[in-house]
XYZ file of N, CA and C in Angstrom:
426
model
N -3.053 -13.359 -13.046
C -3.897 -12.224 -12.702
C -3.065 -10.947 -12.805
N -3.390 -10.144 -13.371
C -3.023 -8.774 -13.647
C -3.148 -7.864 -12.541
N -1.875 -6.852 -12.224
C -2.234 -6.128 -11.150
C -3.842 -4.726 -11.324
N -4.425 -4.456 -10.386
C -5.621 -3.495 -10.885
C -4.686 -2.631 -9.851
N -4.419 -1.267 -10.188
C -3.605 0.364 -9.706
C -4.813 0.983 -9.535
N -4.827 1.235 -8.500
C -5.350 2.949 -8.238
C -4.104 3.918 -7.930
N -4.122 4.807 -8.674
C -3.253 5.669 -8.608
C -3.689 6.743 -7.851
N -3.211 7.374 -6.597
C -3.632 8.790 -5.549
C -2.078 9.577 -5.508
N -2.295 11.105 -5.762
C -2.060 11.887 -5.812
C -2.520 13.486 -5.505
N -2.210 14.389 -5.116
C -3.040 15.244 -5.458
C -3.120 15.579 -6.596
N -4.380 16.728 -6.353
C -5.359 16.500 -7.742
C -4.612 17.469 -8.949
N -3.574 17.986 -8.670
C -2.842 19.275 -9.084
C -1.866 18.049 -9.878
N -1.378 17.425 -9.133
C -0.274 16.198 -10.409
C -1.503 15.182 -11.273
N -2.633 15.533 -11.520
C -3.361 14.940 -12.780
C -2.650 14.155 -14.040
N -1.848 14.865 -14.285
C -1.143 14.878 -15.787
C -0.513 13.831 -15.614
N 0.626 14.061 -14.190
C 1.931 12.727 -14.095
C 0.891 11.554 -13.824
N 0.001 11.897 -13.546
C -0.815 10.501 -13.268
C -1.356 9.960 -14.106
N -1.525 10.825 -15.384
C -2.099 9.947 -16.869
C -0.934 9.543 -17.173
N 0.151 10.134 -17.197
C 1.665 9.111 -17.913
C 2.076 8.459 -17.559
N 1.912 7.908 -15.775
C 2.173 6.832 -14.523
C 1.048 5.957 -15.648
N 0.194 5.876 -15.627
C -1.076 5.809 -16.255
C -0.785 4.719 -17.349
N -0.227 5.272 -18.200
C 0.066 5.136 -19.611
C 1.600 3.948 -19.323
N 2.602 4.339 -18.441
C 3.423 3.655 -18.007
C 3.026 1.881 -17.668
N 1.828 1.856 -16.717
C 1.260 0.766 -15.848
C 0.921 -0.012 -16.808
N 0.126 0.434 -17.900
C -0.925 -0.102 -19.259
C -0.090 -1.006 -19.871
N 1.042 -0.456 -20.066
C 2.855 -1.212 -21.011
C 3.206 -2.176 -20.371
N 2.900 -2.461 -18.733
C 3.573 -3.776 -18.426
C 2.488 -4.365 -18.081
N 1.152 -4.114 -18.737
C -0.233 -5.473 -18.279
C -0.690 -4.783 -17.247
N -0.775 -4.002 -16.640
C -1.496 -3.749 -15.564
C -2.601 -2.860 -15.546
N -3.772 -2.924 -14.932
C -5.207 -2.221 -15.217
C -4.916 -1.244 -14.142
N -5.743 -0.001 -14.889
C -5.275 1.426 -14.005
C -6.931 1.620 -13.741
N -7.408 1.716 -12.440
C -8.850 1.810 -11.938
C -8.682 2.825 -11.617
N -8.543 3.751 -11.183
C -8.305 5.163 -10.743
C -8.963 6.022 -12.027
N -9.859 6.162 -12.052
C -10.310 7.441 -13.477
C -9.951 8.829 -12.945
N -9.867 9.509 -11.664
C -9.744 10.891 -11.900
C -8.890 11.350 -11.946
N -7.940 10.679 -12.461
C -6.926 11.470 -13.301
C -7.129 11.901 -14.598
N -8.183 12.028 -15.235
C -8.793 12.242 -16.123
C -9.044 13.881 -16.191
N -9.022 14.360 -15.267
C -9.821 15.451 -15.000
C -8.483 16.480 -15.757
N -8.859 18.010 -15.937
C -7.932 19.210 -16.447
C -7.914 19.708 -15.115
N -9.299 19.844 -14.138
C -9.328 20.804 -13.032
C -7.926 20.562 -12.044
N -7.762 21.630 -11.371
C -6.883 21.649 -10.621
C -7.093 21.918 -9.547
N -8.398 22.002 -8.755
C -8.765 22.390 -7.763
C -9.983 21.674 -7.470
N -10.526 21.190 -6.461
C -11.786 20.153 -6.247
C -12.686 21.286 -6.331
N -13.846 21.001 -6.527
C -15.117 21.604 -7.055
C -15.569 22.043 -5.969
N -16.717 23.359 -5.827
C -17.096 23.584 -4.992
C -18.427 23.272 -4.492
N -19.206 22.436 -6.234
C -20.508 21.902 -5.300
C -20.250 21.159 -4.581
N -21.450 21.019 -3.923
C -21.294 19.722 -2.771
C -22.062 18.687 -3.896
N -22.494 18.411 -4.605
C -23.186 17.759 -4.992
C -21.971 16.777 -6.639
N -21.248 18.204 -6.905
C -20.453 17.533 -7.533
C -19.224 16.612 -6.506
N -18.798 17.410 -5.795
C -18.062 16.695 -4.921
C -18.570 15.016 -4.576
N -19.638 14.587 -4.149
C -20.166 13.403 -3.838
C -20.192 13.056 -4.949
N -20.456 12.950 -6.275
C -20.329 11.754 -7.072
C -19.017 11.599 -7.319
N -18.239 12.567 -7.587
C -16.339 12.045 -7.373
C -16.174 11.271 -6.598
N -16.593 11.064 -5.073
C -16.174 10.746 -3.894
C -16.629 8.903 -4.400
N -18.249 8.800 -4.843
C -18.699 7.986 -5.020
C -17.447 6.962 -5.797
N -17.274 7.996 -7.377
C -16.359 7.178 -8.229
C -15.490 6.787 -7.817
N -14.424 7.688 -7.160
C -13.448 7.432 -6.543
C -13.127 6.304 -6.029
N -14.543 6.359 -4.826
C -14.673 5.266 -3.940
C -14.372 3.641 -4.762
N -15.235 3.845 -5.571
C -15.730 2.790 -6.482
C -14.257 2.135 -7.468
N -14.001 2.737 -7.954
C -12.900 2.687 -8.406
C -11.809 2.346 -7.595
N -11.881 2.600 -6.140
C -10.405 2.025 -5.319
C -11.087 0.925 -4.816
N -12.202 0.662 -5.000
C -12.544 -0.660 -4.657
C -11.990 -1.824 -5.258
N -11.607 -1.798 -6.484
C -11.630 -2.506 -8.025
C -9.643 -2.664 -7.698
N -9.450 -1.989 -7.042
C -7.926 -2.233 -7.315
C -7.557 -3.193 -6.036
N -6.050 -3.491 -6.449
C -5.509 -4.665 -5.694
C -4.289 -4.221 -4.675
N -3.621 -2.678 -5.768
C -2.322 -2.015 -5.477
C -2.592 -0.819 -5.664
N -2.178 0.289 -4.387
C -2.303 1.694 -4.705
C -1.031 2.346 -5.150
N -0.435 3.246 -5.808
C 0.424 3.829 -6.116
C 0.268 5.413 -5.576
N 0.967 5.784 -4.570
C 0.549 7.232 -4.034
C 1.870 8.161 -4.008
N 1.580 9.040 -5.700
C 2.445 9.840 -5.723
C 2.352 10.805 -4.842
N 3.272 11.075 -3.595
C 3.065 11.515 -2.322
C 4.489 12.393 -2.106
N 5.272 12.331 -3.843
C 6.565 13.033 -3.287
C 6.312 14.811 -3.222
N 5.043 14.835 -3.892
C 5.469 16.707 -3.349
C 3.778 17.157 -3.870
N 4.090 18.358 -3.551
C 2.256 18.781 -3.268
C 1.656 18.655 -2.358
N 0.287 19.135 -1.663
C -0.506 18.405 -0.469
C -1.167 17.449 -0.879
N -1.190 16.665 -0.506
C -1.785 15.315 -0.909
C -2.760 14.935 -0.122
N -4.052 15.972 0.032
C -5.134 15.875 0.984
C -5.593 14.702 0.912
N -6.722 14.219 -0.380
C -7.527 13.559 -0.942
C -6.909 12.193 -0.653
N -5.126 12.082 -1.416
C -4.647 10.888 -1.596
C -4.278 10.214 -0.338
N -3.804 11.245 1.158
C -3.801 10.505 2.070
C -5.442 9.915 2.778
N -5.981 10.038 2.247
C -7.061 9.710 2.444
C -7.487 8.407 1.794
N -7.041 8.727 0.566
C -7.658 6.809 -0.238
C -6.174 6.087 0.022
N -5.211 6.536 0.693
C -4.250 5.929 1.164
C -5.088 4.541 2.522
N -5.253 5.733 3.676
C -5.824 5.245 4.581
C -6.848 4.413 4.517
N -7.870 4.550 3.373
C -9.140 3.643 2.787
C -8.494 2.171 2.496
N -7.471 2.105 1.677
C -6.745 1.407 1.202
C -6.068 0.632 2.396
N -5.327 1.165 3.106
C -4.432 0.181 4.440
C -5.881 -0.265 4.974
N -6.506 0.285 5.135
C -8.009 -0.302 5.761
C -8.136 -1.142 5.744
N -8.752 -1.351 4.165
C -8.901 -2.737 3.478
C -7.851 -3.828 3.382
N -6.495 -3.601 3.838
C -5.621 -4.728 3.611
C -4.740 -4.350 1.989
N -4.614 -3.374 1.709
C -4.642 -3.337 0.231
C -2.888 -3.055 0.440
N -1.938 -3.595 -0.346
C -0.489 -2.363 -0.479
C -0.471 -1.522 -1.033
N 0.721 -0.428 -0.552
C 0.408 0.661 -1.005
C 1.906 0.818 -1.274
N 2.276 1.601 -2.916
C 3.752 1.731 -3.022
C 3.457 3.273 -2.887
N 4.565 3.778 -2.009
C 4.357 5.185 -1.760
C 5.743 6.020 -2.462
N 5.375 6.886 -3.215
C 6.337 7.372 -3.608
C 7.008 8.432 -2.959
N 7.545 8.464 -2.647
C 8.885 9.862 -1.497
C 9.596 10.767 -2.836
N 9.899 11.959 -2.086
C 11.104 12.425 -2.722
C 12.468 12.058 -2.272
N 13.357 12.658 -3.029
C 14.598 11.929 -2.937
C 15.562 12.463 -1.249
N 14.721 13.316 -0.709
C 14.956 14.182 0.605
C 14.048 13.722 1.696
N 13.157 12.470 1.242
C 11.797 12.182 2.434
C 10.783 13.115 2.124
N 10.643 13.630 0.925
C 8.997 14.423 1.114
C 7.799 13.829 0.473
N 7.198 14.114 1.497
C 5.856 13.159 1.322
C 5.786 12.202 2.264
N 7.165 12.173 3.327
C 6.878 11.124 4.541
C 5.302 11.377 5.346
N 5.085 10.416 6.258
C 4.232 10.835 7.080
C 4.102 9.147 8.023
N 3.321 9.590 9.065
C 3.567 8.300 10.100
C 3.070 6.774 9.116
N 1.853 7.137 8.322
C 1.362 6.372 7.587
C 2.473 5.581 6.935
N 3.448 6.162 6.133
C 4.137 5.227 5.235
C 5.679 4.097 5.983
N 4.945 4.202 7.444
C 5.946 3.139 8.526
C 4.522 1.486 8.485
N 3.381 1.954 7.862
C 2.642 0.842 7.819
C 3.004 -0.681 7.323
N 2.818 -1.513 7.827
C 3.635 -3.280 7.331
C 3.153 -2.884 5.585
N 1.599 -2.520 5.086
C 1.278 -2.640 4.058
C 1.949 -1.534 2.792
N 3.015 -0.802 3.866
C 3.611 0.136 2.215
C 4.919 -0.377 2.362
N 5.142 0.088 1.130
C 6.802 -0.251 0.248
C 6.686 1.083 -0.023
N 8.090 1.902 0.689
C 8.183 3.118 0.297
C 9.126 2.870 -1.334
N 8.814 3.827 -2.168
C 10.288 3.900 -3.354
C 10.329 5.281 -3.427
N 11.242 5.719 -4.529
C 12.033 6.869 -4.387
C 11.619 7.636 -5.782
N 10.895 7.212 -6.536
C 10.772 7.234 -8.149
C 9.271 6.506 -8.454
N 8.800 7.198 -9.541
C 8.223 6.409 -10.915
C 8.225 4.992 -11.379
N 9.764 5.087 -11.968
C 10.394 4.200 -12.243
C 10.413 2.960 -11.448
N 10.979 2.759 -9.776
C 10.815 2.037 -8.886
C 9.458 2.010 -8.459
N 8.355 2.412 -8.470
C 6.870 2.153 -8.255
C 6.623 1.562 -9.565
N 6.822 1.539 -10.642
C 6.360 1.007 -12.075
C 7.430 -0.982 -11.916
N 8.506 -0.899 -11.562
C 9.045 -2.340 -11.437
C 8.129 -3.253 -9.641
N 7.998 -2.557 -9.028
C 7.358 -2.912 -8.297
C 6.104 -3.734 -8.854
N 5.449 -2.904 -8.967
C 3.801 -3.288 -9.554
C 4.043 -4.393 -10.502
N 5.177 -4.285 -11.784
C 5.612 -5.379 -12.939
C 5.635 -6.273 -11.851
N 6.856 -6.741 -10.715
C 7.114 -7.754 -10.310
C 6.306 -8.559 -9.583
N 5.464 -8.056 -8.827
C 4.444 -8.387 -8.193
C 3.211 -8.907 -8.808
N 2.714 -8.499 -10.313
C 2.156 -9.341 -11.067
C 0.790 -8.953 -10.475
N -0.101 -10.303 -9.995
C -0.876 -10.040 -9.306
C -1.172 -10.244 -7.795
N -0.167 -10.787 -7.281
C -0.110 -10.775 -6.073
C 0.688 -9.131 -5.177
N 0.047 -8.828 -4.597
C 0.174 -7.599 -4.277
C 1.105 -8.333 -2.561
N 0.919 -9.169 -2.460
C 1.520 -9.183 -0.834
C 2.954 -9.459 -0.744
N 3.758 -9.864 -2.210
C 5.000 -9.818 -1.956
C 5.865 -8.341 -1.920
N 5.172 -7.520 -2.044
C 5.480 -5.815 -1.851
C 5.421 -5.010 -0.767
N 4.875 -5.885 0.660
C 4.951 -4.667 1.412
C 6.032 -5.089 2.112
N 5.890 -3.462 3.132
C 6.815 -3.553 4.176
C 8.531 -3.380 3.929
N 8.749 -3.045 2.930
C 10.009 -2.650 2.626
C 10.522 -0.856 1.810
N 11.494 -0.761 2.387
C 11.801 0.389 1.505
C 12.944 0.277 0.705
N 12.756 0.905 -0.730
C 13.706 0.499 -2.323
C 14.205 1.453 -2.341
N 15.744 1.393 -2.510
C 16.112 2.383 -2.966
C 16.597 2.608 -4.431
């Protein structure tokens, strides 16, 4: 079984998230997360557009097995949010930090994240784990 990624970020790192994206695809792994798709850089102001994102979104982190939450810099409104959706459900979560702790928060002391430090170390993670997502939590990589 192949790992399924949702990838969360804020919506401003779009881009690193199509090449995380493009990264995941190379070692077998299905990327469910579509809004990284987007150019916008700022969430919309209908309300009406807003709810079908929310919908997809939703829908789409349903489908995954492993979250990847580039969380090392930016506000990461949205993503601590499908973070929390995610520990909800039982799901792991590899959280990415900067190389100084940014992007900590009480959340990433959860049994279900594996903090790493990099890309790179969130991309061997996900490879090694395959499709079992439960040999990944609860540790931090340096």
């Amino acid at each position: 079984m192949k790992p399924r990624v949702y990838l969360a970020a804020p919506l401003a790192h779009a881009h690193e998230c199509r090449l995380v994206a493009m990264t995941l695809r190379t070692i077998g792994a299905e990327v469910c997360s579509s809004w990284h798709a987007t150019t916008e850089k700022l969430d919309p102001t209908d309300v009406d557009v807003r709810k079908a994102i929310l919908r997809t979104n939703l829908a789409d982190l349903d489908r995954a097995t492993i979250v990847v939450a580039l969380l090392h810099e930016g506000t990461p409104r949205g993503a601590l949010v499908e973070v929390g959706v995610a520990l909800a459900k039982g799901m792991a979560v590899v959280w990415i930090q900067g190389p100084n702790g940014e992007g900590a928060n009480i959340f990433d002391a959860h049994p279900y994240v594996t903090i790493v430090h990099s890309v790179a170390d969130a991309v061997t993670l996900v490879r090694d784990a395959g499709g079992d997502s439960s040999t990944m939590t609860g540790a931090e990589h340096e």
